[in-house]
Amino acid sequence: VRRSREEAARTRRSAVKAASRLFRQRGIEAVGVDEVMAKLGMTAGGFYRHFLNKEALAAEACAEAFAESGLLQARSARALLRRYLSEEHRDAAAFGCPLPALTSDMARQPDAVRRAFTRGVRASAARVAQLAPGGNSLALLAGIVGALALARAVKDQELSAAILRGSRRFWMKELGRGRVRL
Amino acid sequence: VRRSREEAARTRRSAVKAASRLFRQRGIEAVGVDEVMAKLGMTAGGFYRHFLNKEALAAEACAEAFAESGLLQARSARALLRRYLSEEHRDAAAFGCPLPALTSDMARQPDAVRRAFTRGVRASAARVAQLAPGGNSLALLAGIVGALALARAVKDQELSAAILRGSRRFWMKELGRGRVRL
DNA sequence: TGTACATCAGTGAACGCGCGTTCACTGATGTAC
DNA sequence: TGTACATCAGTGAACGCGCGTTCACTGATGTAC
């Protein structure tokens, strides 16, 4: 059942995109190769025509997640905060920022995956520094990543919303004070 | 090979403590029941004399982790920041705060575990609010949790240290400004 | 206080299941002439 | 441009492994008399 080179290339790209979303939604270890391939209407066997193993897919999926990420494309610090710390972002992890979604998976991942993730952290920190120059970009980045991660982890709508709201207000005020400019 | 009631109770407590540490270090799903029992010098079969299943252990281990946690016992906001955002804490997840260690596992955990975790988040937020009244305790909590989680995830000593240092400085200054008092 | 029996903490082997990976096979695509 | 052959994307079954859980069994502890 050979396919044309173009079709094969499309299969590969689709696998990376599907994996990137599934991994963000449920974690890398919780998603099987079968499930990723099933998303493309294919069986797991063909996977190994495209990737050395699951680890290689995870590394590419990680890079892809940062490329899709809204954080790197944000126009202003205020817009970033509003969107990042929203309930929509909290409830759509599959299409959201990989930082809150994958951070705790990273400690247990092989080096290739961790390196891809680390590049994404550096790029995100640089983008935040651009949007809010003069401020403490690493503290801001850590603050919003932690807030989203906690808001997702907690089983209490009230508390979850309070975490997002509290962090949004705090960092908006910081921007207003000019210590972290927009 | 029956044991006395006291010995049995000790076994149970040891299992919870061991699990709490192993889970914080490597994540709940990455640690098997066998491994927890092996820490006590026992085999996995006996586990089910004490717990309904792994889920029940995870819920208790989670509560135990918060009970051991330095965050709830901190004396002052400054002392908390200094210890929490240290390289020692980063490198000793097994004995550290469960928030950065378990937050991303939570999304995939059964409700009983998530509830135990949520109680811990509430208690932690309350403690931070006590230590830094008038400030935005949820933003502070999210900020330090996110910083530690990122510092652990990143494969780059330099960047990891910068995340801790940057966040420590930022929040110390916030305390100094009195917007988050000590 | 001693004896007979019931209980039950822990053992070790087994079971079932899911998952990553391999492999013989198929048949359409690509290539050489 | 057409034909013959080689290549290789994808299939589907199988393998090996780890892990959660079960279970018959052991022998010390607990209890009833």
Coordinates of C-alpha atoms (C1' of nucleotides) in Angstrom, one line a residue:
Chain A
V1 CA 0.0 0.0 0.0
R2 CA 2.8 2.4 -0.9
R3 CA 1.9 6.1 -1.0
S4 CA 3.5 8.9 -3.0
R5 CA 6.3 10.9 -1.4
E6 CA 4.0 13.9 -0.9
E7 CA 1.4 11.8 0.9
A8 CA 4.0 10.2 3.0
A9 CA 5.4 13.6 4.0
R10 CA 1.9 14.8 4.9
T11 CA 1.4 11.7 7.0
R12 CA 4.6 12.5 8.9
R13 CA 3.6 16.1 9.5
S14 CA 0.1 15.1 10.6
A15 CA 1.5 12.6 13.1
V16 CA 3.7 15.4 14.7
K17 CA 0.7 17.7 14.9
A18 CA -1.6 15.1 16.3
A19 CA 1.0 14.0 18.8
S20 CA 1.7 17.6 19.8
R21 CA -2.0 18.1 20.7
L22 CA -2.6 14.7 22.4
F23 CA 0.6 15.1 24.4
R24 CA -0.4 18.5 25.6
Q25 CA -3.8 17.4 26.5
R26 CA -3.0 14.2 28.4
G27 CA 0.8 14.0 28.8
I28 CA 3.4 12.2 26.8
E29 CA 3.4 8.9 28.6
A30 CA -0.4 8.6 28.7
V31 CA -0.7 8.7 25.0
G32 CA 0.3 5.7 22.9
V33 CA 1.8 5.5 19.5
D34 CA -1.4 3.6 18.4
E35 CA -3.6 6.5 19.5
V36 CA -1.5 9.1 17.6
M37 CA -1.7 7.0 14.4
A38 CA -5.4 6.2 14.9
K39 CA -6.0 10.0 14.7
L40 CA -4.7 9.8 11.1
G41 CA -6.8 6.7 10.4
M42 CA -3.8 4.5 10.4
T43 CA -2.4 1.6 12.3
A44 CA 0.6 1.8 14.6
G45 CA 2.9 -0.4 12.5
G46 CA 3.5 2.3 9.9
F47 CA 4.7 4.7 12.5
Y48 CA 8.2 3.4 12.3
R49 CA 8.6 4.3 8.7
H50 CA 8.7 7.9 9.8
F51 CA 10.2 7.9 13.3
L52 CA 13.0 6.0 15.0
N53 CA 10.8 5.6 18.1
K54 CA 8.3 7.4 20.4
E55 CA 11.1 9.5 21.9
A56 CA 11.9 11.0 18.5
L57 CA 8.2 11.9 18.0
A58 CA 8.0 13.4 21.4
A59 CA 11.0 15.7 20.7
E60 CA 9.4 16.9 17.4
A61 CA 6.0 17.2 18.9
C62 CA 7.4 19.4 21.6
A63 CA 9.1 21.7 19.1
E64 CA 5.8 21.8 17.1
A65 CA 3.8 22.8 20.2
F66 CA 6.0 25.8 20.8
A67 CA 5.7 26.8 17.2
E68 CA 1.9 26.7 17.4
S69 CA 2.0 28.4 20.8
G70 CA 0.2 31.7 21.2
L71 CA 2.9 32.9 23.7
L72 CA 5.5 33.3 20.9
Q73 CA 3.1 35.2 18.7
A74 CA 1.5 37.5 21.2
R75 CA 1.4 41.2 20.2
S76 CA 1.5 42.9 23.6
A77 CA 2.1 41.9 27.2
R78 CA -1.5 42.8 28.1
A79 CA -3.0 40.7 25.3
L80 CA -0.7 37.9 26.4
L81 CA -1.9 38.0 30.0
R82 CA -5.5 38.2 29.0
R83 CA -5.4 35.2 26.7
Y84 CA -2.9 33.1 28.6
L85 CA -4.7 33.4 32.0
S86 CA -8.2 32.8 30.6
E87 CA -10.5 29.9 31.3
E88 CA -10.5 29.1 27.6
H89 CA -6.8 28.5 27.7
R90 CA -7.2 26.5 30.8
D91 CA -9.8 24.3 29.2
A92 CA -8.1 23.8 25.9
A93 CA -4.7 22.4 26.8
A94 CA -4.5 20.5 23.5
F95 CA -4.1 23.8 21.6
G96 CA -2.4 25.8 24.4
C97 CA 1.0 26.6 25.6
P98 CA 3.2 23.5 26.2
L99 CA 4.8 25.0 29.3
P100 CA 2.1 24.3 31.8
A101 CA 1.1 21.2 29.9
L102 CA 4.4 19.4 29.7
T103 CA 6.6 20.9 32.4
S104 CA 6.3 18.1 34.9
D105 CA 6.6 15.4 32.3
M106 CA 10.0 16.7 31.4
A107 CA 11.8 15.5 34.5
R108 CA 11.2 11.9 33.3
Q109 CA 11.8 12.4 29.6
P110 CA 15.0 11.4 27.7
D111 CA 17.5 14.1 26.9
A112 CA 16.4 14.7 23.3
V113 CA 12.9 15.7 24.4
R114 CA 14.2 17.8 27.3
R115 CA 16.5 19.7 24.9
A116 CA 13.6 20.5 22.6
F117 CA 11.6 21.7 25.6
T118 CA 14.4 23.8 26.9
R119 CA 14.8 25.6 23.6
G120 CA 11.1 26.4 23.9
V121 CA 11.5 27.8 27.4
R122 CA 14.4 30.0 26.2
A123 CA 12.3 31.3 23.2
S124 CA 9.3 32.0 25.5
A125 CA 11.4 33.8 28.0
A126 CA 12.9 35.9 25.2
R127 CA 9.5 36.8 23.8
V128 CA 8.3 37.8 27.3
A129 CA 11.4 40.0 27.7
Q130 CA 10.6 41.7 24.4
L131 CA 7.0 42.4 25.3
A132 CA 7.8 43.6 28.8
P133 CA 11.3 45.0 28.7
G134 CA 13.0 46.0 31.9
G135 CA 10.8 43.7 33.9
N136 CA 11.7 40.4 35.4
S137 CA 10.7 38.2 32.4
L138 CA 11.6 34.9 34.1
A139 CA 9.4 35.7 37.1
L140 CA 6.5 36.7 34.9
L141 CA 6.9 33.6 32.8
A142 CA 7.1 31.3 35.8
G143 CA 4.1 33.1 37.3
I144 CA 1.7 32.6 34.4
V145 CA 2.9 29.0 33.8
G146 CA 2.4 28.1 37.4
A147 CA -1.0 29.8 37.5
L148 CA -2.3 27.9 34.5
A149 CA -0.9 24.6 35.7
L150 CA -2.5 25.0 39.2
A151 CA -5.8 26.2 37.7
R152 CA -5.9 23.0 35.7
A153 CA -4.8 20.7 38.5
V154 CA -7.3 21.8 41.1
K155 CA -10.8 20.1 41.3
D156 CA -12.7 23.2 42.4
Q157 CA -14.1 25.6 39.8
E158 CA -14.2 28.4 42.3
L159 CA -10.5 28.0 43.4
S160 CA -9.4 27.5 39.8
A161 CA -11.0 30.7 38.6
A162 CA -9.6 32.6 41.6
I163 CA -6.1 31.5 40.7
L164 CA -6.5 32.8 37.1
R165 CA -8.1 36.0 38.2
G166 CA -5.7 36.7 41.0
S167 CA -2.7 36.2 38.8
R168 CA -4.2 38.2 35.9
R169 CA -4.8 41.1 38.2
F170 CA -1.5 41.0 39.9
W171 CA 0.5 40.9 36.6
M172 CA -1.7 43.5 35.0
K173 CA -0.9 45.8 37.9
E174 CA 2.8 45.1 37.5
L175 CA 2.6 46.2 33.9
G176 CA 0.7 49.3 34.9
R177 CA 3.4 50.2 37.4
G178 CA 5.9 50.1 34.6
R179 CA 8.1 47.7 36.4
V180 CA 7.1 45.3 33.6
R181 CA 6.2 47.6 30.7
L182 CA 3.9 46.8 27.8
Chain B
V1 CA 3.8 -14.6 58.5
R2 CA 1.3 -12.6 60.4
R3 CA 2.6 -9.5 62.2
S4 CA 1.3 -7.7 65.3
R5 CA -1.2 -4.9 65.0
E6 CA 1.5 -2.4 65.8
E7 CA 3.9 -3.7 63.2
A8 CA 1.1 -3.7 60.6
A9 CA 0.2 -0.1 61.4
R10 CA 3.9 0.8 61.0
T11 CA 4.0 -0.9 57.7
R12 CA 1.0 1.0 56.5
R13 CA 2.5 4.4 57.6
S14 CA 5.9 3.5 56.1
A15 CA 4.2 2.7 52.8
V16 CA 2.4 6.1 52.7
K17 CA 5.6 7.9 53.5
A18 CA 7.7 6.0 51.0
A19 CA 5.0 6.5 48.3
S20 CA 4.8 10.2 49.1
R21 CA 8.5 10.6 48.5
L22 CA 8.8 8.3 45.4
F23 CA 5.7 10.0 43.8
R24 CA 7.2 13.4 44.4
Q25 CA 10.5 12.4 42.9
R26 CA 9.3 10.6 39.8
G27 CA 5.6 11.1 39.4
I28 CA 2.7 8.9 40.5
E29 CA 2.3 6.8 37.3
A30 CA 6.0 6.2 37.0
V31 CA 6.3 4.5 40.4
G32 CA 4.9 1.0 40.8
V33 CA 3.3 -0.6 43.8
D34 CA 6.2 -3.1 43.8
E35 CA 8.7 -0.3 44.1
V36 CA 6.9 1.3 47.1
M37 CA 6.8 -2.1 48.9
A38 CA 10.4 -2.9 48.0
K39 CA 11.4 0.3 49.9
L40 CA 10.0 -1.4 53.0
G41 CA 11.7 -4.7 52.2
M42 CA 8.4 -6.3 51.3
T43 CA 6.7 -7.8 48.2
A44 CA 3.8 -6.2 46.4
G45 CA 1.2 -8.8 47.3
G46 CA 0.9 -7.6 50.9
F47 CA 0.1 -4.1 49.7
Y48 CA -3.6 -5.0 49.4
R49 CA -4.0 -5.8 53.0
H50 CA -3.6 -2.1 53.7
F51 CA -5.0 -0.3 50.7
L52 CA -7.9 -0.8 48.3
N53 CA -5.7 0.0 45.4
K54 CA -3.0 2.2 44.1
E55 CA -5.4 5.1 43.8
A56 CA -6.1 5.0 47.6
L57 CA -2.4 5.1 48.3
A58 CA -1.9 8.0 46.0
A59 CA -4.6 10.0 47.8
E60 CA -3.0 9.4 51.2
A61 CA 0.5 10.0 49.9
C62 CA -0.6 13.3 48.5
A63 CA -2.0 14.4 51.8
E64 CA 1.1 13.2 53.6
A65 CA 3.3 15.2 51.2
F66 CA 1.5 18.4 52.1
A67 CA 1.8 17.5 55.8
E68 CA 5.6 17.1 55.4
S69 CA 5.8 20.2 53.2
G70 CA 8.0 23.1 54.3
L71 CA 5.6 25.5 52.8
L72 CA 2.9 25.0 55.5
Q73 CA 5.5 25.3 58.3
A74 CA 7.4 28.3 57.0
R75 CA 8.0 31.1 59.7
S76 CA 8.1 34.1 57.4
A77 CA 7.6 35.0 53.8
R78 CA 11.3 35.8 53.3
A79 CA 12.4 32.5 54.8
L80 CA 9.8 30.7 52.6
L81 CA 11.1 32.4 49.4
R82 CA 14.7 31.7 50.3
R83 CA 14.2 28.0 50.9
Y84 CA 11.5 27.4 48.3
L85 CA 13.4 28.9 45.4
S86 CA 16.7 27.3 46.3
E87 CA 18.8 24.9 44.3
E88 CA 18.5 22.5 47.2
H89 CA 14.8 22.4 46.9
R90 CA 15.0 22.0 43.2
D91 CA 17.3 19.0 43.5
A92 CA 15.4 17.3 46.3
A93 CA 12.0 16.9 44.9
A94 CA 11.4 13.7 47.0
F95 CA 11.3 15.8 50.2
G96 CA 10.0 19.0 48.7
C97 CA 6.7 20.7 48.1
P98 CA 4.2 18.5 46.3
L99 CA 2.8 21.4 44.2
P100 CA 5.6 21.7 41.6
A101 CA 6.1 17.9 41.8
L102 CA 2.6 16.7 41.3
T103 CA 0.6 19.5 39.6
S104 CA 0.7 18.1 36.1
D105 CA 0.0 14.6 37.2
M106 CA -3.2 15.8 38.7
A107 CA -5.1 16.3 35.4
R108 CA -4.9 12.5 34.8
Q109 CA -5.6 11.4 38.3
P110 CA -8.9 10.0 39.7
D111 CA -11.1 12.3 41.7
A112 CA -10.0 11.0 45.1
V113 CA -6.4 12.0 44.5
R114 CA -7.4 15.3 43.0
R115 CA -9.5 16.2 46.0
A116 CA -6.5 15.5 48.3
F117 CA -4.3 17.6 46.2
T118 CA -6.9 20.4 46.0
R119 CA -7.1 20.5 49.8
G120 CA -3.3 20.9 49.9
V121 CA -3.5 23.8 47.4
R122 CA -6.1 25.6 49.6
A123 CA -4.0 25.1 52.7
S124 CA -0.9 26.3 50.9
A125 CA -2.7 29.4 49.6
A126 CA -4.0 30.1 53.1
R127 CA -0.5 29.8 54.6
V128 CA 0.9 32.2 52.0
A129 CA -1.9 34.6 52.7
Q130 CA -1.0 34.5 56.4
L131 CA 2.7 35.1 55.8
A132 CA 2.1 37.9 53.3
P133 CA -1.2 39.5 54.2
G134 CA -2.6 42.1 51.9
G135 CA -0.7 40.7 49.0
N136 CA -1.9 38.6 46.1
S137 CA -1.3 35.2 47.7
L138 CA -2.5 33.2 44.8
A139 CA -0.2 35.0 42.3
L140 CA 2.7 34.5 44.7
L141 CA 2.0 30.8 45.2
A142 CA 1.6 30.3 41.4
G143 CA 4.8 32.2 40.8
I144 CA 7.0 30.1 43.1
V145 CA 5.4 26.8 42.0
G146 CA 5.9 27.7 38.4
A147 CA 9.5 28.8 38.9
L148 CA 10.4 25.6 40.7
A149 CA 8.7 23.4 38.1
L150 CA 10.4 25.2 35.2
A151 CA 13.8 25.1 37.0
R152 CA 13.4 21.3 37.3
A153 CA 12.2 20.8 33.8
V154 CA 14.9 22.7 31.9
K155 CA 18.1 20.9 30.9
D156 CA 20.5 23.8 31.2
Q157 CA 22.1 24.6 34.6
E158 CA 22.5 28.2 33.7
L159 CA 18.9 28.8 32.7
S160 CA 17.6 26.8 35.6
A161 CA 19.6 28.9 38.1
A162 CA 18.4 32.1 36.4
I163 CA 14.8 31.1 36.8
L164 CA 15.2 30.6 40.5
R165 CA 17.3 33.7 41.0
G166 CA 15.0 35.9 38.9
S167 CA 11.9 34.7 40.7
R168 CA 13.6 35.0 44.2
R169 CA 14.6 38.6 43.5
F170 CA 11.3 39.6 42.0
W171 CA 9.2 38.3 44.9
M172 CA 11.7 39.6 47.6
K173 CA 11.3 43.0 46.1
E174 CA 7.5 42.7 46.1
L175 CA 7.8 41.9 49.9
G176 CA 10.0 44.9 50.3
R177 CA 7.5 47.2 48.7
G178 CA 5.0 46.0 51.2
R179 CA 2.6 45.1 48.5
V180 CA 3.3 41.6 49.8
R181 CA 4.3 42.1 53.4
L182 CA 6.4 39.8 55.6
Chain C
dT1 C1' -2.3 -19.6 83.0
dG2 C1' -2.5 -22.8 79.3
dT3 C1' -4.4 -24.8 75.2
dA4 C1' -7.0 -25.0 70.7
dC5 C1' -8.5 -22.5 67.1
dA6 C1' -9.4 -18.5 64.2
dT7 C1' -7.4 -14.6 62.1
dC8 C1' -4.7 -12.3 59.1
dA9 C1' 0.1 -9.8 57.5
dG10 C1' 3.0 -11.0 54.2
dT11 C1' 4.9 -14.3 50.3
dG12 C1' 5.5 -15.5 45.6
dA13 C1' 3.5 -17.0 41.6
dA14 C1' 0.1 -16.1 38.2
dC15 C1' -3.1 -13.5 35.3
dG16 C1' -4.7 -9.9 32.2
dC17 C1' -3.9 -5.8 30.0
dG18 C1' -1.7 -2.0 27.5
dC19 C1' 2.0 -0.4 25.1
dG20 C1' 6.4 0.0 22.3
dT21 C1' 8.5 -2.3 18.8
dT22 C1' 9.3 -5.9 15.1
dC23 C1' 8.3 -8.3 11.0
dA24 C1' 6.4 -10.7 6.9
dC25 C1' 3.5 -9.2 3.6
dT26 C1' 0.8 -6.2 0.1
dG27 C1' 0.4 -3.4 -3.7
dA28 C1' 0.9 1.2 -5.4
dT29 C1' 4.8 4.4 -6.6
dG30 C1' 9.2 5.3 -8.5
dT31 C1' 13.0 4.2 -11.6
dA32 C1' 15.9 2.2 -15.2
dC33 C1' 16.1 0.8 -19.8
Chain D
dT1 C1' 6.2 6.3 -24.2
dG2 C1' 6.0 1.8 -22.5
dT3 C1' 7.5 -2.2 -19.8
dA4 C1' 9.9 -4.8 -16.0
dC5 C1' 11.6 -4.5 -11.7
dA6 C1' 12.8 -2.4 -7.3
dT7 C1' 11.3 0.3 -3.5
dC8 C1' 8.8 1.3 0.4
dA9 C1' 4.3 3.4 3.0
dG10 C1' 1.1 1.2 5.5
dT11 C1' -1.2 -3.4 7.5
dG12 C1' -2.1 -6.6 11.0
dA13 C1' -0.5 -10.0 13.9
dA14 C1' 2.9 -11.1 17.2
dC15 C1' 6.4 -10.5 20.9
dG16 C1' 8.2 -9.0 25.2
dC17 C1' 7.8 -6.4 29.1
dG18 C1' 6.1 -3.9 33.1
dC19 C1' 2.5 -3.1 36.1
dG20 C1' -1.9 -3.5 38.9
dT21 C1' -4.3 -6.9 41.0
dT22 C1' -5.6 -11.7 42.7
dC23 C1' -5.0 -15.8 45.2
dA24 C1' -3.6 -20.1 47.6
dC25 C1' -0.6 -20.6 51.1
dT26 C1' 2.3 -19.9 55.6
dG27 C1' 2.9 -19.3 60.2
dA28 C1' 2.9 -15.9 63.9
dT29 C1' -0.6 -13.2 66.5
dG30 C1' -4.9 -12.7 68.7
dT31 C1' -8.9 -14.8 71.1
dA32 C1' -12.1 -17.9 73.4
dC33 C1' -12.6 -21.1 76.8

